Amino acid sequence: MKNIEGQRIQINYATPPNDSIDQIIAPYRNRINQVLDSPLAYSPKVISKTDGILNTTAGNFIADIILEEVNPIFAARTGKKIDFVLLNLGGIRSAISQGNVTTRTAYEVMPFENKVVIAEMDGKGVRAMVSFLIRSSQAHPIAGLQIIMDQDKVLQAVNIQGKPFDENRTYFVATSDYLVNGGDKMTFFKDHISLTDSDYLIRNAMIDYFKKVDTLKAVVDDRFVQIN
């Protein structure tokens, strides 16, 4: 009977490369880098999640992408339309730098495997959602939804797709599977009426959008404002 002995070998950035292994890996690494770094679009300015108070260029940009890219999928599967989008600011992990925008950009901004889901919410649930956003100190990304409050953070108006909020109807809210399960303290999603999985990663929606446009446009606007 033979004795088998082993030892733990630490591998880190100080470990010298093994030429034979590197030769095997190199073609795959080069191809991946080529795919990740090929320009898809161009950003004339930095798109950041810190350049606004209640809404930011990055948050608005990504929420708008989800509304545009996922709505056709939801409509094809259900015959319904997405009313608005709610994501979380913490999910945006990097700014989009000025210059070429690539697939790698999307991975840096959205490294998580979060999928877009569409939650059907009643008026009470949407009201709880708006109250949460007003209480929150973060500019969580929204699209298709406008919230207006006064200087004392008292709600003045809620508009959805340009129309006043109707508490007597239901709304379809595109969000992430992380948030619909109560992530980032968004517990109001637990009261959803129905849930539709788009089978579409947020990151992939961004990549598909980058492929369609030449120049990215993102602004801080009036979708969530505080008036005097």
Tab-separated table of C-alpha atoms in Angstrom, residues 54-65 67 85 140-148 157-159 218-226:
chain	number	residue	atom	x	y	z
A	54	LEU	CA	-32.270	62.360	-6.570
A	55	ASN	CA	-31.381	61.011	-9.998
A	56	THR	CA	-28.055	60.502	-11.751
A	57	THR	CA	-26.839	60.074	-15.306
A	58	ALA	CA	-25.840	56.431	-14.732
A	59	GLY	CA	-29.054	55.530	-12.943
A	60	ASN	CA	-31.260	57.211	-15.531
A	61	PHE	CA	-29.281	55.707	-18.386
A	62	ILE	CA	-29.463	52.110	-17.166
A	63	ALA	CA	-33.137	52.341	-16.152
A	64	ASP	CA	-33.987	53.766	-19.581
A	65	ILE	CA	-32.105	50.902	-21.237
A	67	LEU	CA	-37.388	49.987	-20.292
A	85	VAL	CA	-38.536	50.596	-13.969
A	140	HIS	CA	-32.275	54.608	-6.969
A	141	PRO	CA	-32.626	54.405	-10.783
A	142	ILE	CA	-36.146	54.840	-12.167
A	143	ALA	CA	-37.633	55.203	-15.650
A	144	GLY	CA	-41.229	55.848	-16.718
A	145	LEU	CA	-41.927	57.171	-13.220
A	146	GLN	CA	-41.861	60.768	-12.006
A	147	ILE	CA	-41.892	61.736	-8.328
A	148	ILE	CA	-42.256	65.362	-7.231
A	157	ALA	CA	-47.257	64.334	-7.459
A	158	VAL	CA	-46.600	60.908	-8.939
A	159	ASN	CA	-46.793	60.421	-12.695
A	218	ALA	CA	-27.366	60.417	-20.389
A	219	VAL	CA	-28.665	63.360	-18.361
A	220	VAL	CA	-29.923	64.259	-14.910
A	221	ASP	CA	-33.551	65.301	-15.424
A	222	ASP	CA	-36.877	65.832	-13.633
A	223	ARG	CA	-37.915	62.215	-13.048
A	224	PHE	CA	-37.339	62.624	-9.301
A	225	VAL	CA	-37.234	66.232	-8.093
A	226	GLN	CA	-37.618	68.342	-4.979
